[in-house]
Short mmCIF file of C-alpha atoms in Angstrom, two decimals:
data_model
loop_
_atom_site.label_atom_id
_atom_site.label_comp_id
_atom_site.label_asym_id
_atom_site.label_seq_id
_atom_site.Cartn_x
_atom_site.Cartn_y
_atom_site.Cartn_z
CA MET A 172 26.61 -55.91 -216.04
CA PRO A 173 27.52 -56.95 -219.63
CA ILE A 174 27.07 -60.54 -219.99
CA LYS A 175 30.73 -62.00 -220.48
CA ILE A 176 29.76 -65.34 -222.20
CA ASP A 177 31.38 -67.44 -224.77
CA SER A 178 30.04 -66.68 -228.17
CA SER A 179 28.37 -70.01 -228.86
CA TRP A 180 26.12 -69.78 -225.42
CA GLU A 181 25.39 -66.16 -226.46
CA SER A 182 23.87 -67.51 -229.76
CA VAL A 183 21.90 -69.88 -228.27
CA LEU A 184 20.92 -67.78 -224.89
CA LYS A 185 20.58 -64.38 -226.43
CA ASP A 186 16.64 -64.50 -226.23
CA GLU A 187 16.82 -65.53 -222.60
CA PHE A 188 19.02 -62.37 -221.82
CA GLU A 189 16.34 -60.11 -223.34
CA LYS A 190 13.78 -61.56 -220.66
CA PRO A 191 12.21 -59.43 -217.86
CA TYR A 192 13.33 -61.65 -215.51
CA PHE A 193 16.84 -61.70 -216.59
CA LYS A 194 17.16 -57.95 -216.61
CA ALA A 195 15.70 -57.94 -212.98
CA LEU A 196 18.13 -60.36 -211.91
CA THR A 197 21.25 -58.49 -213.76
CA GLU A 198 20.25 -55.19 -211.83
CA PHE A 199 19.66 -57.40 -208.64
CA ILE A 200 23.23 -58.86 -208.71
CA LYS A 201 24.67 -55.41 -209.94
CA GLN A 202 23.68 -53.74 -206.75
CA GLU A 203 24.83 -56.92 -204.80
CA TYR A 204 28.19 -56.89 -206.02
CA SER A 205 28.61 -52.85 -205.46
CA THR A 206 27.42 -53.00 -201.99
CA LYS A 207 28.42 -56.56 -200.47
CA THR A 208 31.03 -58.91 -200.83
CA VAL A 209 29.37 -61.81 -203.24
CA TYR A 210 31.21 -64.70 -204.56
CA PRO A 211 32.50 -65.78 -207.26
CA PRO A 212 34.45 -62.68 -208.40
CA GLY A 213 32.26 -61.13 -211.37
CA PRO A 214 34.49 -61.93 -214.27
CA LEU A 215 34.11 -65.70 -213.37
CA ILE A 216 30.22 -65.68 -212.97
CA PHE A 217 29.91 -67.49 -216.41
CA LYS A 218 33.08 -69.32 -215.88
CA ALA A 219 31.20 -72.68 -216.38
CA PHE A 220 29.99 -71.72 -219.89
CA ASN A 221 33.14 -69.75 -220.90
CA GLU A 222 35.14 -72.96 -220.43
CA CYS A 223 32.92 -75.28 -221.81
CA PRO A 224 31.56 -73.93 -225.19
CA PHE A 225 28.26 -74.93 -226.48
CA ASP A 226 29.61 -77.05 -229.48
CA GLU A 227 31.96 -78.84 -227.17
CA LEU A 228 29.36 -79.83 -224.53
CA LYS A 229 29.21 -83.61 -223.56
CA VAL A 230 28.16 -84.30 -219.98
CA VAL A 231 26.59 -81.67 -217.45
CA ILE A 232 27.01 -81.91 -213.67
CA LEU A 233 24.41 -80.15 -211.76
CA GLY A 234 25.18 -77.98 -208.39
CA GLN A 235 23.34 -76.05 -206.38
CA ASP A 236 25.00 -72.95 -204.82
CA PRO A 237 28.74 -71.37 -205.27
CA TYR A 238 30.80 -71.72 -202.06
CA HIS A 239 29.93 -68.85 -199.70
CA THR A 240 33.43 -68.66 -197.61
CA PRO A 241 36.33 -66.60 -198.70
CA GLY A 242 38.10 -67.02 -202.30
CA VAL A 243 36.70 -70.92 -202.77
CA ALA A 244 34.06 -70.43 -205.48
CA ASN A 245 35.73 -70.13 -209.07
CA GLY A 246 32.53 -70.21 -211.14
CA LEU A 247 32.11 -74.12 -211.67
CA SER A 248 29.65 -76.36 -209.41
CA PHE A 249 31.96 -78.50 -206.86
CA SER A 250 35.03 -76.96 -208.03
CA ALA A 251 37.28 -74.65 -206.08
CA ASN A 252 40.36 -72.22 -206.75
CA PRO A 253 43.50 -74.16 -206.88
CA ASP A 254 45.14 -72.72 -203.73
CA LYS A 255 42.16 -74.02 -201.29
CA LYS A 256 41.66 -77.14 -199.71
CA VAL A 257 39.60 -79.85 -201.77
CA PRO A 258 35.93 -79.24 -200.37
CA PRO A 259 34.50 -82.22 -198.72
CA SER A 260 31.79 -83.29 -201.64
CA LEU A 261 34.78 -83.12 -203.83
CA GLN A 262 36.94 -85.30 -201.49
CA ASN A 263 34.23 -87.67 -202.17
CA ILE A 264 33.79 -87.22 -205.77
CA TYR A 265 37.86 -87.97 -206.13
CA LYS A 266 37.50 -91.18 -203.78
CA GLU A 267 34.47 -92.53 -206.27
CA LEU A 268 36.81 -91.52 -209.34
CA ASN A 269 39.69 -93.38 -207.67
CA ALA A 270 37.46 -96.85 -206.81
CA ASP A 271 35.47 -96.18 -210.24
CA LEU A 272 38.62 -95.88 -212.72
CA GLY A 273 42.07 -96.07 -210.80
CA VAL A 274 42.34 -92.43 -211.11
CA PRO A 275 44.56 -91.01 -208.08
CA ILE A 276 43.11 -89.35 -205.51
CA SER A 277 43.96 -85.47 -206.36
CA THR A 278 44.77 -82.56 -204.02
CA ASN A 279 43.74 -79.97 -206.78
CA PRO A 280 40.21 -78.94 -206.11
CA ASP A 281 39.82 -76.89 -209.39
CA LEU A 282 37.81 -78.68 -212.04
CA THR A 283 38.54 -76.61 -215.17
CA LYS A 284 40.39 -79.45 -217.03
CA TRP A 285 37.22 -81.20 -216.75
CA ALA A 286 35.29 -77.93 -218.02
CA GLU A 287 37.74 -77.76 -220.81
CA GLN A 288 36.81 -81.17 -222.15
CA GLY A 289 32.98 -80.24 -222.37
CA VAL A 290 31.95 -80.99 -218.95
CA LEU A 291 29.26 -77.91 -217.82
CA LEU A 292 29.80 -77.64 -214.22
CA LEU A 293 26.48 -76.09 -213.57
CA ASN A 294 25.18 -74.42 -210.37
CA ALA A 295 21.63 -73.81 -210.25
CA THR A 296 22.44 -70.35 -208.77
CA LEU A 297 25.60 -68.68 -210.30
CA THR A 298 26.44 -66.27 -207.27
CA VAL A 299 26.18 -65.90 -203.50
CA VAL A 300 26.71 -63.22 -200.81
CA LYS A 301 29.67 -64.06 -198.19
CA GLY A 302 28.84 -66.51 -195.62
CA GLN A 303 25.11 -66.64 -196.59
CA ALA A 304 24.40 -69.77 -198.18
CA GLY A 305 21.70 -69.61 -200.61
CA SER A 306 21.32 -65.93 -200.30
CA HIS A 307 20.86 -65.38 -204.21
CA GLN A 308 18.48 -68.07 -204.56
CA GLY A 309 15.05 -67.29 -205.79
CA LYS A 310 16.04 -64.40 -207.54
CA GLY A 311 15.83 -65.53 -210.92
CA TRP A 312 19.15 -67.62 -211.36
CA GLU A 313 16.99 -70.73 -211.27
CA GLU A 314 14.99 -69.71 -213.86
CA PHE A 315 17.78 -69.01 -216.00
CA THR A 316 19.79 -72.32 -215.45
CA ASN A 317 16.40 -74.23 -215.81
CA LYS A 318 16.03 -72.99 -219.03
CA VAL A 319 19.91 -73.68 -219.77
CA ILE A 320 18.90 -77.32 -219.09
CA GLU A 321 16.07 -77.28 -221.22
CA ILE A 322 17.73 -75.60 -224.23
CA ILE A 323 20.57 -77.89 -224.31
CA SER A 324 18.35 -80.77 -223.61
CA ASN A 325 16.46 -79.76 -226.82
CA LYS A 326 19.26 -78.57 -229.17
CA LYS A 327 21.95 -81.47 -228.33
CA GLU A 328 21.94 -85.08 -228.61
CA ASN A 329 23.63 -87.74 -226.75
CA LEU A 330 24.99 -85.95 -223.80
CA VAL A 331 25.27 -87.24 -220.02
CA PHE A 332 23.61 -85.53 -217.33
CA ILE A 333 25.02 -86.48 -213.93
CA LEU A 334 22.25 -85.72 -211.43
CA TRP A 335 23.91 -85.96 -207.66
CA GLY A 336 21.28 -85.78 -204.77
CA ALA A 337 17.60 -85.08 -204.60
CA TYR A 338 17.88 -81.32 -205.62
CA ALA A 339 19.73 -81.99 -208.85
CA GLN A 340 16.99 -84.85 -209.72
CA LYS A 341 14.38 -82.68 -209.65
CA LYS A 342 15.88 -81.10 -212.79
CA GLU A 343 15.37 -84.31 -214.59
CA VAL A 344 11.83 -83.00 -215.91
CA LEU A 345 13.64 -80.67 -218.21
CA ILE A 346 15.60 -83.46 -220.01
CA ASP A 347 14.67 -85.36 -223.00
CA SER A 348 15.67 -89.23 -221.38
CA THR A 349 15.07 -90.48 -225.22
CA LYS A 350 17.84 -88.35 -226.27
CA HIS A 351 20.25 -88.30 -223.53
CA PHE A 352 21.76 -90.70 -220.62
CA VAL A 353 20.79 -89.57 -217.41
CA ILE A 354 22.85 -90.70 -214.20
CA LYS A 355 21.09 -90.37 -210.70
CA SER A 356 22.63 -90.82 -207.29
CA PRO A 357 22.85 -89.45 -203.81
CA HIS A 358 24.91 -86.45 -203.21
CA PRO A 359 28.54 -86.93 -202.64
CA SER A 360 28.04 -84.74 -199.80
CA PRO A 361 29.56 -86.52 -196.46
CA PHE A 362 25.88 -86.56 -195.25
CA SER A 363 25.08 -88.73 -197.88
CA ALA A 364 28.00 -90.17 -199.94
CA HIS A 365 27.75 -93.75 -197.87
CA ASN A 366 23.81 -93.98 -199.23
CA GLY A 367 24.68 -95.13 -202.75
CA PHE A 368 26.95 -92.27 -203.92
CA PHE A 369 30.15 -94.85 -203.19
CA GLY A 370 29.88 -97.04 -205.47
CA SER A 371 27.41 -95.86 -208.63
CA LYS A 372 30.39 -95.46 -210.72
CA PRO A 373 29.28 -92.31 -212.99
CA PHE A 374 32.66 -91.84 -214.28
CA SER A 375 33.03 -95.18 -216.32
CA LYS A 376 29.26 -95.09 -217.03
CA THR A 377 29.74 -91.81 -218.70
CA ASN A 378 32.70 -92.58 -220.61
CA ARG A 379 31.20 -95.94 -221.71
CA TYR A 380 28.26 -94.05 -223.18
CA LEU A 381 30.27 -91.42 -224.73
CA SER A 382 32.56 -94.23 -226.46
CA ASP A 383 29.31 -96.16 -227.72
CA LYS A 384 27.91 -92.82 -229.45
CA GLY A 385 31.75 -92.32 -231.13
CA LEU A 386 32.49 -89.40 -228.78
CA THR A 387 35.81 -89.06 -226.87
CA PRO A 388 35.46 -90.21 -223.27
CA ILE A 389 36.47 -87.56 -220.88
CA ASN A 390 40.06 -87.76 -219.03
CA TRP A 391 38.90 -87.46 -215.48
#
């Protein structure tokens, strides 16, 4: 499985691709795709990186797993293919965006336009077997994506990290909060959104920080 990733990321992550754990992960993933139905489709595994070059990175939104239902996952956390319904967590994200910035509630589940503006929509695990949530956890993806967070924290400055829910917030130890702005709240899932996600205003906080640093805000 050749790593098809944007050249700006290739130069930053090339050492990681040579490590034994990543080579073992690559062999495992290759075998899984050849014997099972795995999401997202192979060419979209690194979509989060390919739509958001390293040099243009401004915001990181951390998710956990790709959607495991047919045809939904598109390689971006919280995002789905445009012909699908808006997933429940994203419905709540759109509601909060509307309350925060007055943006009309979208019926488009594809967040590619965010990624194209410098928002890295990064899942901790980049692949999943059809119908089996969490099936590729503990195989090496988390080691890779943790390293990604660590590298961008070290090499960049003035990024916004948006950590929704307990799982994402565990990654805060990888982030240098003296150089970056960390936003934390409960997860937008229907099970937890009413516990403090609604009203947390992550979008206006992000844009205010970017503006204060002389950077172009995100057109959410």
